[in-house]
Coordinates of C-alpha atoms and ligand atoms in Angstrom, one line a residue:
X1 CA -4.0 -15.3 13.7
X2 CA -4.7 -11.5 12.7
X3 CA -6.1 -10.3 9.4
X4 CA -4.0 -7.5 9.7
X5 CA -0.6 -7.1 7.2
X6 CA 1.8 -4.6 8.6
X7 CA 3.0 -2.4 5.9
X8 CA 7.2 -1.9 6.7
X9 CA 8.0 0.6 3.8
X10 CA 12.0 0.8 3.1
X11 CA 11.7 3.1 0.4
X12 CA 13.8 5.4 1.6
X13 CA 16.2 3.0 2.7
X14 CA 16.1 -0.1 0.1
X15 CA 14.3 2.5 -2.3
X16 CA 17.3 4.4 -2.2
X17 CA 19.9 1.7 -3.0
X18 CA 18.6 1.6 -6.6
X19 CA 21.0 2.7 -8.6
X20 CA 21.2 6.7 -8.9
X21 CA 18.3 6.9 -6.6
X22 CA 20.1 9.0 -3.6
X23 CA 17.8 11.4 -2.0
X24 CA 18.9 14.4 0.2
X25 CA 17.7 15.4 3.8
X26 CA 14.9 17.4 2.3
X27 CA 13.6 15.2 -0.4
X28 CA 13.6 12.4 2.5
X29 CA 11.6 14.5 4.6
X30 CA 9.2 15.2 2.0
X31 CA 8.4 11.5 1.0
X32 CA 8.5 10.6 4.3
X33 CA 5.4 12.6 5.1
X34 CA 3.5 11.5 2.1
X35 CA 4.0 7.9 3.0
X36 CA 3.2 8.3 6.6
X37 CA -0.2 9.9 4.9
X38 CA -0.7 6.9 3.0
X39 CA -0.6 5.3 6.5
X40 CA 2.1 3.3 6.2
X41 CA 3.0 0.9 9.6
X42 CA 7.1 0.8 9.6
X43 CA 8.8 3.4 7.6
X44 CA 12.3 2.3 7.1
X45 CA 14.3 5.9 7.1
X46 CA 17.8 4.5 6.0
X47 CA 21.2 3.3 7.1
X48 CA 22.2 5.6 9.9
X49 CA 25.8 3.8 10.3
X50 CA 26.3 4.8 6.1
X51 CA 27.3 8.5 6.2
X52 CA 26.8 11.4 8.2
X53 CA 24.2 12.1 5.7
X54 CA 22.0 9.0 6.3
X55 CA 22.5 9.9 9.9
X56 CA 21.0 13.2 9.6
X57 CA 18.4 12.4 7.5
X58 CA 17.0 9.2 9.1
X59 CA 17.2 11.4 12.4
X60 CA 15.0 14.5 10.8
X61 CA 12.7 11.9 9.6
X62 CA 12.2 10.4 13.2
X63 CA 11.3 13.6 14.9
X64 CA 9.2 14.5 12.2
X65 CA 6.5 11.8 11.7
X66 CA 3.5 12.3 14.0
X67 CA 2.5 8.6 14.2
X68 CA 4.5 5.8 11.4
X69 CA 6.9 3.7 13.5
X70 CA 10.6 4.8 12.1
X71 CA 13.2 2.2 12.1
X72 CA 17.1 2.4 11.3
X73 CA 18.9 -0.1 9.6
X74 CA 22.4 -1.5 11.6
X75 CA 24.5 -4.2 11.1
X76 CA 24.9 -6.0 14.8
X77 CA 27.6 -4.5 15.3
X78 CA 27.6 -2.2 18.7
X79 CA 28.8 0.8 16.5
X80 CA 26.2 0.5 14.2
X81 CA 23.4 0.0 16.3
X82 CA 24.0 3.0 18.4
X83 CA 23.9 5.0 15.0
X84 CA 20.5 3.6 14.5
X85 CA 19.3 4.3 18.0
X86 CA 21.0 7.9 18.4
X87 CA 19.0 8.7 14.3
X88 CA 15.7 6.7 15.7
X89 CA 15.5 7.6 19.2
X90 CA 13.1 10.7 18.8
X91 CA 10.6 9.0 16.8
X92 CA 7.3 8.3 18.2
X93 CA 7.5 5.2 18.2
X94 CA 11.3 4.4 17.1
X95 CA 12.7 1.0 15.9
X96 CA 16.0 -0.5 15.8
X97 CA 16.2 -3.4 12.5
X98 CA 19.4 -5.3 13.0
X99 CA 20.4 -8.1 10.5
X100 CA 23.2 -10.7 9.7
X101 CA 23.6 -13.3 6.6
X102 CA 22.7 -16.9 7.4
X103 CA 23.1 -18.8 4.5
X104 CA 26.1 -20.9 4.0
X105 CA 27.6 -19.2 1.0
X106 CA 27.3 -15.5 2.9
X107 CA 28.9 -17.1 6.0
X108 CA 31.6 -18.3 4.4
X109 CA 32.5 -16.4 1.8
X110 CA 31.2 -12.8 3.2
X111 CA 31.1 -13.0 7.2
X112 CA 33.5 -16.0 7.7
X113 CA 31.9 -17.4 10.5
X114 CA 30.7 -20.4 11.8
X115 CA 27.1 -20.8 12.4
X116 CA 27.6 -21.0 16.4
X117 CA 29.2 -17.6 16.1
X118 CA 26.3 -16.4 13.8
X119 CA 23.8 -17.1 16.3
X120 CA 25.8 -15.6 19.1
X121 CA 26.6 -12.2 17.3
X122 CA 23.0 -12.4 16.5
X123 CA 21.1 -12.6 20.0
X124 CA 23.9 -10.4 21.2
X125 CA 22.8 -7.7 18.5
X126 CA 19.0 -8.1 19.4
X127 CA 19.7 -7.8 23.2
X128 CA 21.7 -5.1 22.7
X129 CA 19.4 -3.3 20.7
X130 CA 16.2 -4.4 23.1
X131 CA 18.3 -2.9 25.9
X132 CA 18.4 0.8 23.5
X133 CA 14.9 0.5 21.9
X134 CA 12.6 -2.4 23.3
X135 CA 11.6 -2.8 19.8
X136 CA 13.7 -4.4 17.7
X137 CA 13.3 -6.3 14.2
X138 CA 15.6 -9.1 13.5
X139 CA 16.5 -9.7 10.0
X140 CA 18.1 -13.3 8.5
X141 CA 19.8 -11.7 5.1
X142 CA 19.6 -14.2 2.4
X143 CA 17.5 -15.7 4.5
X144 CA 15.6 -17.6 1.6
X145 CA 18.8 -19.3 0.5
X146 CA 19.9 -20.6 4.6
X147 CA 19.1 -24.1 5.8
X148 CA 15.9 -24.3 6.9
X149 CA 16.7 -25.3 10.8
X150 CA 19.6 -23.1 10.8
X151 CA 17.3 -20.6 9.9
X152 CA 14.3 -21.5 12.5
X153 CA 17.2 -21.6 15.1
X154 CA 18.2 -18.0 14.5
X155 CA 14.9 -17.1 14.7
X156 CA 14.0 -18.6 17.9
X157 CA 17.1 -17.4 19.9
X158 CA 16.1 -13.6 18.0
X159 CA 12.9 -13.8 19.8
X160 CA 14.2 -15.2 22.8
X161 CA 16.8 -12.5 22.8
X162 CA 13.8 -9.7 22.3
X163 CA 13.2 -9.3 19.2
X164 CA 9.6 -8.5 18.2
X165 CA 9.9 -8.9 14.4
X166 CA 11.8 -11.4 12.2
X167 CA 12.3 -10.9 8.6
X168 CA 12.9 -13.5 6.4
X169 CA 14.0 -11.9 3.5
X170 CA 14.5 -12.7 -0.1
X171 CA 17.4 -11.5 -0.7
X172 CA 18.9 -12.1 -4.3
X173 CA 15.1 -12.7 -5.8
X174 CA 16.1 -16.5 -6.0
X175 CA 12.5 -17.9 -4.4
X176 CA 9.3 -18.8 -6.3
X177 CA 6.4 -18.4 -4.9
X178 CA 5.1 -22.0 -3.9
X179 CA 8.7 -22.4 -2.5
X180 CA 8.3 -19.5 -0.1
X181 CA 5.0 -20.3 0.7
X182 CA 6.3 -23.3 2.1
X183 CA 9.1 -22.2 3.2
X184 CA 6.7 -19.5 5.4
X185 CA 5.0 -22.2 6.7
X186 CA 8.0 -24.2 7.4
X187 CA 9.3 -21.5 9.6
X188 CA 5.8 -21.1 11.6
X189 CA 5.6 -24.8 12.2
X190 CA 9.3 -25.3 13.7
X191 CA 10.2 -21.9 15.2
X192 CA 8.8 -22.8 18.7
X193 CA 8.1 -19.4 19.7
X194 CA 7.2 -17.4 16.7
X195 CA 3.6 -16.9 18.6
X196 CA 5.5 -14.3 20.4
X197 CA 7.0 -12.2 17.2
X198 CA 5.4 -10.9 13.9
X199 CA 6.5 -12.7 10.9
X200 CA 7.4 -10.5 8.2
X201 CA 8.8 -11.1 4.5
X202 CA 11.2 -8.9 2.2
X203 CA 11.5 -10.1 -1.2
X204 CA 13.7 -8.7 -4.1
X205 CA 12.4 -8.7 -7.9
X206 CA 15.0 -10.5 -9.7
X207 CA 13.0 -12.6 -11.4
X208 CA 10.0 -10.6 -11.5
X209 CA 8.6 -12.7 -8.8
X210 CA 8.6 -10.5 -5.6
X211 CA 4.8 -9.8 -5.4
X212 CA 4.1 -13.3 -5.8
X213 CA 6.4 -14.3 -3.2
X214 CA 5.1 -12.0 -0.9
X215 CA 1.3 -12.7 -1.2
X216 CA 2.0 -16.1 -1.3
X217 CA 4.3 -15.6 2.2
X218 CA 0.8 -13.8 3.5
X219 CA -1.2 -16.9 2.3
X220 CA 1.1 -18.8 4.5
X221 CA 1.2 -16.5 7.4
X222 CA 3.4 -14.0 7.3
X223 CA 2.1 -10.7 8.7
X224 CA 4.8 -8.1 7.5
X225 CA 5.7 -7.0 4.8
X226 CA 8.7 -5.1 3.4
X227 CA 8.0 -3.2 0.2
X228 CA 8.7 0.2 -1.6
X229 CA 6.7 2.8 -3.7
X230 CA 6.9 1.8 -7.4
X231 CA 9.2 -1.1 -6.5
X232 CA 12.7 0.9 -6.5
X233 CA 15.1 -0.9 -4.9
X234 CA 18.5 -2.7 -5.5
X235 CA 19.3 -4.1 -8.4
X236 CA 15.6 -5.4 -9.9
X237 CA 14.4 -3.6 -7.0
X238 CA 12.3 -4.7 -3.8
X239 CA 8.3 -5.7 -3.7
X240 CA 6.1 -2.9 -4.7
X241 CA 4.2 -1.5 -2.0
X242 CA 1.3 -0.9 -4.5
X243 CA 0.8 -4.2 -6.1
X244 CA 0.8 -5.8 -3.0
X245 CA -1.5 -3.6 -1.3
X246 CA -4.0 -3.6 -4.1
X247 CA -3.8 -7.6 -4.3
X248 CA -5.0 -7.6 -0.9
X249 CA -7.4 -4.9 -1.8
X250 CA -9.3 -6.3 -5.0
X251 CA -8.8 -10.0 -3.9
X252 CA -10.3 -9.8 0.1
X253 CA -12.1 -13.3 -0.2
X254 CA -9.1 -14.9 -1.5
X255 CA -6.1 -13.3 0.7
X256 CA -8.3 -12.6 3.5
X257 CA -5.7 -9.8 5.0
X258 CA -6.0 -6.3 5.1
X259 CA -3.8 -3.2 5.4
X260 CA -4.0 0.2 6.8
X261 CA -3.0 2.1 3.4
X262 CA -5.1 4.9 2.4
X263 CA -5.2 3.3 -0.9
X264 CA -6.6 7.0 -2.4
X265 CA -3.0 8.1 -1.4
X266 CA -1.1 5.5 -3.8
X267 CA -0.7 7.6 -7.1
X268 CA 0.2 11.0 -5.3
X269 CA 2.8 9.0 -3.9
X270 CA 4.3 7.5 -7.0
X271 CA 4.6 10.2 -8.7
X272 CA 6.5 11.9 -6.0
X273 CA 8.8 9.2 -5.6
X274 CA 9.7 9.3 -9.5
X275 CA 9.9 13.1 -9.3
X276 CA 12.6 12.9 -6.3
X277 CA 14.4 10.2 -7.5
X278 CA 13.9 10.6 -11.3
X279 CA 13.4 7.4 -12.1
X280 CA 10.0 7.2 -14.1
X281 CA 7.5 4.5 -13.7
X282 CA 6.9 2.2 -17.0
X283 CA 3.5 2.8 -19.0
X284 CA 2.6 -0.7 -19.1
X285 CA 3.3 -0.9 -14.6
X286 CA 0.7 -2.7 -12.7
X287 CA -1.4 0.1 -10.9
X288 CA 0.4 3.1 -11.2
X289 CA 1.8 3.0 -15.1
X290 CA 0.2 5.4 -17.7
X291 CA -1.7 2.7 -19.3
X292 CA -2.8 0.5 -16.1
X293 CA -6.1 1.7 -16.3
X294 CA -6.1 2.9 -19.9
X295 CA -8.7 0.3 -22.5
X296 CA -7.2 0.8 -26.2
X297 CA -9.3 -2.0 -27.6
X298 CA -13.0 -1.0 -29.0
X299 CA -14.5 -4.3 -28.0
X300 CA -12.6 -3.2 -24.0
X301 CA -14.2 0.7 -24.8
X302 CA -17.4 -0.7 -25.6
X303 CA -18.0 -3.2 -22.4
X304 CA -16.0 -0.2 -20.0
X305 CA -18.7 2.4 -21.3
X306 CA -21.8 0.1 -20.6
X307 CA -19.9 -1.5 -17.2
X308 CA -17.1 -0.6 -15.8
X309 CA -16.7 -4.0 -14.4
X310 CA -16.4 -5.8 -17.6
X311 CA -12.9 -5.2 -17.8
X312 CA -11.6 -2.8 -15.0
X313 CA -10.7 -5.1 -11.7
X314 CA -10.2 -1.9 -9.7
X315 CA -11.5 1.7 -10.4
X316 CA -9.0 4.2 -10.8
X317 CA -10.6 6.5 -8.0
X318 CA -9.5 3.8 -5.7
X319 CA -5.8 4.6 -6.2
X320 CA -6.5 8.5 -6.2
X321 CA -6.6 8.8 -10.3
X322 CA -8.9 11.2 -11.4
X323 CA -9.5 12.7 -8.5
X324 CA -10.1 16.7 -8.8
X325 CA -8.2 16.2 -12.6
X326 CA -9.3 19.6 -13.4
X327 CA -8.7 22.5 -11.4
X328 CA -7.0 25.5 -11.6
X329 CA -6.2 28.0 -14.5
X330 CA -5.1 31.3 -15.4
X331 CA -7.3 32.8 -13.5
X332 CA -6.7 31.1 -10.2
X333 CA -5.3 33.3 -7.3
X334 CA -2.6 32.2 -4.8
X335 CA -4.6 31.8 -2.4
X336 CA -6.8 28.6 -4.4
X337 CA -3.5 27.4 -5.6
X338 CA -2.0 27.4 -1.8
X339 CA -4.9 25.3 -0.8
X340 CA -4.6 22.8 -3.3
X341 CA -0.8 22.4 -2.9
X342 CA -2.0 21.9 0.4
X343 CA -4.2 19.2 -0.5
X344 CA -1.9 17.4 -2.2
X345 CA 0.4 17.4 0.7
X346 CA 2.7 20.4 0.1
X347 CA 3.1 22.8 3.1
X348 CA 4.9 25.4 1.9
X349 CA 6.4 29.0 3.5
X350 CA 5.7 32.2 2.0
X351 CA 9.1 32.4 0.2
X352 CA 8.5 28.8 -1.7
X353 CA 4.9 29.9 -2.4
X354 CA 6.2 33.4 -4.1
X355 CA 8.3 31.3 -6.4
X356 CA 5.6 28.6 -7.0
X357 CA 2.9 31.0 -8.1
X358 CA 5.3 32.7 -10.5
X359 CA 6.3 29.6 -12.2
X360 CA 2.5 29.0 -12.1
X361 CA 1.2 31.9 -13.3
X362 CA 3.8 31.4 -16.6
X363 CA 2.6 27.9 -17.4
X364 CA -1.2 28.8 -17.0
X365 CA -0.5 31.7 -19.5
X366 CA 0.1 28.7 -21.7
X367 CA -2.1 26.0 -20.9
X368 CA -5.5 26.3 -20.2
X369 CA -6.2 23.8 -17.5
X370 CA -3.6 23.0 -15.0
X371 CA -3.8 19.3 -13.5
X372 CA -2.4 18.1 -10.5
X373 CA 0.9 16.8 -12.3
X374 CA 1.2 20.3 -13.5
X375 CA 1.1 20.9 -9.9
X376 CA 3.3 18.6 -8.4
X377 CA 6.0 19.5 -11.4
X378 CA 5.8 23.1 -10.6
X379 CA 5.9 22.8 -6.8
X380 CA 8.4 20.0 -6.7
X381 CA 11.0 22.4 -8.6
X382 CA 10.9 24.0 -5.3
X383 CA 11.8 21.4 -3.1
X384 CA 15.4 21.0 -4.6
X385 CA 17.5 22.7 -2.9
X386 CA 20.0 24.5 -5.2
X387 CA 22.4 27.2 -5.7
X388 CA 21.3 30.0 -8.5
X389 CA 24.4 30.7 -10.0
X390 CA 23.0 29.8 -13.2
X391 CA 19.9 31.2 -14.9
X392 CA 18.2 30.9 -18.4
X393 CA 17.6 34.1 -19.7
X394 CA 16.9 33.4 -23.3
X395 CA 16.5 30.4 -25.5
X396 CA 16.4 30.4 -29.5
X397 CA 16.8 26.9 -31.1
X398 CA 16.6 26.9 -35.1
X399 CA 16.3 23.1 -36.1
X400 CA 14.0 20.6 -38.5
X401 CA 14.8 18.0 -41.0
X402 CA 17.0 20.3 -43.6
X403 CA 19.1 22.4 -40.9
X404 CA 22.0 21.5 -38.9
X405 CA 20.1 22.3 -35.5
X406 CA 21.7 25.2 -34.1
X407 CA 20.8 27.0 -30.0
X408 CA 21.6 30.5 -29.0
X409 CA 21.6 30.8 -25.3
X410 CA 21.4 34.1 -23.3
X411 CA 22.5 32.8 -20.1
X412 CA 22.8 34.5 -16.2
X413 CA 25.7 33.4 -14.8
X414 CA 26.2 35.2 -10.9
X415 CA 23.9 38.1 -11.9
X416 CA 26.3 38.7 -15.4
X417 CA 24.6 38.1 -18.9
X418 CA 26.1 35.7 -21.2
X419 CA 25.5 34.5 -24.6
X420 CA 26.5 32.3 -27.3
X421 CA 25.2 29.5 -29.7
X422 CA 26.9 26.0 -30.9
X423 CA 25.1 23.7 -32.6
X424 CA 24.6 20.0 -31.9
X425 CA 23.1 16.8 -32.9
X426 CA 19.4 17.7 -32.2
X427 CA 17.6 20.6 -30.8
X428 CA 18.5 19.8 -27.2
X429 CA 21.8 18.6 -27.8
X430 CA 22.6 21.8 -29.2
X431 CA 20.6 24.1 -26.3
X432 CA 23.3 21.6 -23.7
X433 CA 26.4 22.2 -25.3
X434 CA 25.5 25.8 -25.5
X435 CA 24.8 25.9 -22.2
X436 CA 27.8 23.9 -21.1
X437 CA 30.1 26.0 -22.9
X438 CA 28.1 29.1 -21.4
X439 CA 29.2 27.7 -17.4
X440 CA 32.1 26.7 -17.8
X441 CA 31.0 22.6 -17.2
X442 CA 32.8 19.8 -18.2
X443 CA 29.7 17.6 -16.1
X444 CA 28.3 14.2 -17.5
X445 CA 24.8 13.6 -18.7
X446 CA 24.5 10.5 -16.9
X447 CA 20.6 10.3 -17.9
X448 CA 18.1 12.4 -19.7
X449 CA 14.4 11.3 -19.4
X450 CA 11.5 13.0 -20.7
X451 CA 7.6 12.7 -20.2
X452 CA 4.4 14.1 -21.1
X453 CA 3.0 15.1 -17.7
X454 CA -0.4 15.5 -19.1
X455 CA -2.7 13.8 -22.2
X456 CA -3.1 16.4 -25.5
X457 CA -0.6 18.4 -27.6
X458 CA -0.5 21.4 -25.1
X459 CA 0.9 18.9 -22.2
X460 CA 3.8 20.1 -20.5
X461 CA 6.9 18.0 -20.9
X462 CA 9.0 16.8 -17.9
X463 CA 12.9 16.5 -18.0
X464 CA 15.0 14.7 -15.6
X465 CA 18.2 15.5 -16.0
X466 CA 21.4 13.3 -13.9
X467 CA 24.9 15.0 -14.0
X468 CA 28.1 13.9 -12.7
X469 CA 31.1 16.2 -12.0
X470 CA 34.1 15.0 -10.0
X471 CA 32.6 12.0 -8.3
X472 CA 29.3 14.3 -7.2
X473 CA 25.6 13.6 -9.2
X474 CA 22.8 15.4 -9.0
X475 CA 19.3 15.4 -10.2
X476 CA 17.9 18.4 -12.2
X477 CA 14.0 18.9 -13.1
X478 CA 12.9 21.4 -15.8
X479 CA 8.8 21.3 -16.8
X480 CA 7.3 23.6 -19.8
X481 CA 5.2 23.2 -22.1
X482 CA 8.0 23.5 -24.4
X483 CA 10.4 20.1 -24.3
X484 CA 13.5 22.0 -25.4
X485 CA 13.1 24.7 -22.9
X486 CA 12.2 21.6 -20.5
X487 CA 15.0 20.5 -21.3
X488 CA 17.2 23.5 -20.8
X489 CA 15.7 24.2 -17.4
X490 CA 16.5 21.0 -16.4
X491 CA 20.4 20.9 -17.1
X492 CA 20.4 24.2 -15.4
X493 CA 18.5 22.7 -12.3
X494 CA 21.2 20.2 -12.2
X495 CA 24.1 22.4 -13.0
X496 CA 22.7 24.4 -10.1
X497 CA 22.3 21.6 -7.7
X498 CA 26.1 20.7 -8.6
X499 CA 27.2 23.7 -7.3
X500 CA 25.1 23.5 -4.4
X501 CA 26.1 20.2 -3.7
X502 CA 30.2 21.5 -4.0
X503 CA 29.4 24.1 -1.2
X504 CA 27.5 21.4 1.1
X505 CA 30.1 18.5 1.3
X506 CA 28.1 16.6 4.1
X507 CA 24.7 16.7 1.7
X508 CA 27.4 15.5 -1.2
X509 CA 28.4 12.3 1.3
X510 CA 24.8 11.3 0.3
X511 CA 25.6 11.5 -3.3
X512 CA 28.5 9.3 -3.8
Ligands
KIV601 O1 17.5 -7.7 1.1 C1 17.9 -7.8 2.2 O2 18.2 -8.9 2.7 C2 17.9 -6.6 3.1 C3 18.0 -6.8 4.5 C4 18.9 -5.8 5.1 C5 16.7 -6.9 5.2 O3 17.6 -5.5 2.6
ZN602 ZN1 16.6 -5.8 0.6

């Protein structure tokens, strides 16, 4: 058996079924490069069969990537696999995953069919798609929870029907890890030609057990596995493509399988996928969280300074912290600044960079050193794609622990000037319902999250921003040194992106 774990990222797809993590065409297109330069095997573009959107976007995705196998998600029915095909068809090396329950309780209660007729629509749906494709992935939903035999059946009449892959996936996070080892091996030993298909495993987090179940699923020889960046994913969300892949990494003699992941590429890649889909990674989160690598306790400092080894397990250059940390300043010209950007996997055109090295030029007038989070803030602003009705022209805020805080707002609304002030409950609460009352918005703060992109007191502050307005939500960013004005930038990013999204109802499909 190869050494060799096949890394099937369904960010995009499974990623994006967390809730309030939708993506648009061009933030899809975006991640999708980065992961394909972490040198991921499968990237899982999404749902083709969903919306139009999903459609469009898994389809942009396909013709873009130079060399990541792209697969489409479809139910077996006919309709839905010749979504997947027509979205996948362009890629380099396209992939069709089709998939139907085959536990008891999903066939009865969900598909209501008999297991005879689950097999049947099954090999039907992998022939089908073999006839489109000729490389198809078979996946046994709740797969953890069906009757073992039933189970091995499904699988050996999927790979006698063509199918190259078959996923047993962990559906509702119900498995523990010695379970699933076993039942791995179970599957190998009575799945009579599973010699002929790659194994893979796709495990949810419910009980905070879906990196255990995975590497224990390697252990027993499963050679794929289905993860996303940072864990997103429905519900508890799916395995996290970076615990997995450093497990594997730090712990050769024990796992004995490798990966193709440029592991240098892991943080970049985080962050990017909290900055799209605004949902921040935990301090305390294995490998990528603020503190994974940070040593609080003397005695820790102590041994650290004299051997990095005494209580660091993996060096923080490994996941590409620390690399280049300080870079660019006030000083820097566009030029230096386009060739970092570049670097760090941003291709922009000469319009995006204009606006960039504004933006960049204002927050180096106020912070000496400018890190590569200042950079991926700054240039990130720019890849969402929004309307510029609204525009902050001026920001006062009065407020401390004797005054009823109090904003006045000078706000650009279509090119006209307009100002007011309200107060509110704290600094920000009072720039917002300014600013609300300023354009004319009844929208619903769904979430508000800041960070400190940065260590020190001169860090800039991050806001995510969600807003809701009849039925559509969209995701608004605003960095500064300054957390109010953060703030403010944000709110108007979204209220922007609102309006954007009003005047592009297909990109709004994706948003529901
Ligand atoms: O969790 C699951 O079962 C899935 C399948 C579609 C693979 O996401
Ligand atoms: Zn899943």
């Amino acid at each position: 058996m190869s050494d060799r774990v096949y890394i099937f990222d369904t960010t995009l797809r499974d990623g994006e079924q967390s809730p309030g993590a939708s993506m648009n065409t061009a933030e899809k297109m975006r991640l999708a490069t980065q992961l394909e330069k972490l040198g991921v095997d499968i990237l899982e573009a999404g749902f083709p069969a969903a919306s139009e959107g999903d459609f469009e976007a898994v389809k942009k995705v396909a013709s873009k990537l130079q060399r990541t196998e792209v697969a489409g998600l479809a139910r077996t029915s006919k309709s839905d696999i010749d979504k997947a095909w027509g979205a996948v068809q362009h890629a380099v090396k396209p992939k069709i995953h089709t998939f139907i329950a085959t536990s008891d309780i999903h066939m009865k209660y969900k598909l209501n069919m008999e297991r005879d007729q689950v097999i049947k629509t099954a090999v039907e749906a992998v022939a089908y798609a073999k006839s489109l494709s000729g490389n198809v992935e078979f996946s046994a939903e709740d797969g953890s929870r069906s009757d073992r035999d039933f189970l091995c059946k499904i699988f050996e009449a999927a790979i006698e029907a063509g199918a190259s892959v078959v996923n047993l996936p962990d559906t509702v996070g119900y498995a523990v890890p010695e379970e699933f080892e076993e039942l791995v091996k179970y599957v190998i030993s009575h799945t009579p030609n599973i010699h002929k298909a790659v194994l893979s495993v796709h495990c949810h987090n419910d009980l905070g057990l879906a990196t255990a179940n995975t590497l224990s699923a390697v252990k027993a020889g499963a050679r794929q596995v289905e993860v996303t960046m940072n864990g997103i994913g429905e519900r508890a969300g799916n395995t996290s493509l970076e615990e997995v892949v450093m497990a594997l990494h730090t712990r050769p003699n024990y796992l004995a399988s490798q990966t193709n992941i440029n592991t240098e590429e892991i943080f970049s890649t985080s962050r990017l996928v909290s900055m799209i889909t605004g949902i921040l990674v935990q301090p305390n989160k294995a490998i990528i969280g603020a503190n994974a690598f940070a040593h609080e306790a003397g005695i820790h400092q102590d041994g650290v300074l004299k051997n990095p080894m005494t209580y660091e397990i993996m060096k923080p250059e490994t996941i590409g912290l620390n690399r280049n940390k300080m870079i660019l300043g006030k000083h820097s010209g566009r030029h230096a600044l386009k060739d970092r950007l570049k670097e760090m996997g941003y291709d922009l055109s000469d319009d995006e960079m204009s606006l960039v090295f504004q933006k960049f030029k204002k927050v180096a007038d106020r912070k000496k050193q400018i890190l590569d989070e200042d950079l991926e803030a700054i240039a990130s602003e720019g890849l969402i794609r929004t309307s510029d009705i609204f525009r902050l022209e001026y920001l006062h805020v009065t407020c401390g622990s004797t005054v009823l805080p109090m904003a006045s707002v000078k706000l650009n609304v279509n090119g006209r000037s307009v100002q007011g002030a309200d107060y509110g409950n704290g600094p920000i609460d009072a720039a917002f319902n300014t600013i609300a009352k300023l354009a004319g918005t009844d929208a619903e703060l769904l979430r508000f999250s800041v960070s400190a992109l940065t260590g020190g007191t001169d860090a800039q502050g991050e806001v995510t921003v969600r807003l809701k307005e009849n039925g559509l939500i969209a995701l608004g960013k605003g960095a500064d040194p300054d957390i109010i004005t953060a703030s403010s930038l944000a709110y108007i990013n979204g209220l922007n992106r609102l309006e954007y999204l009003k005047a592009h109802p297909v990109e709004s499909a994706e948003f529901r």
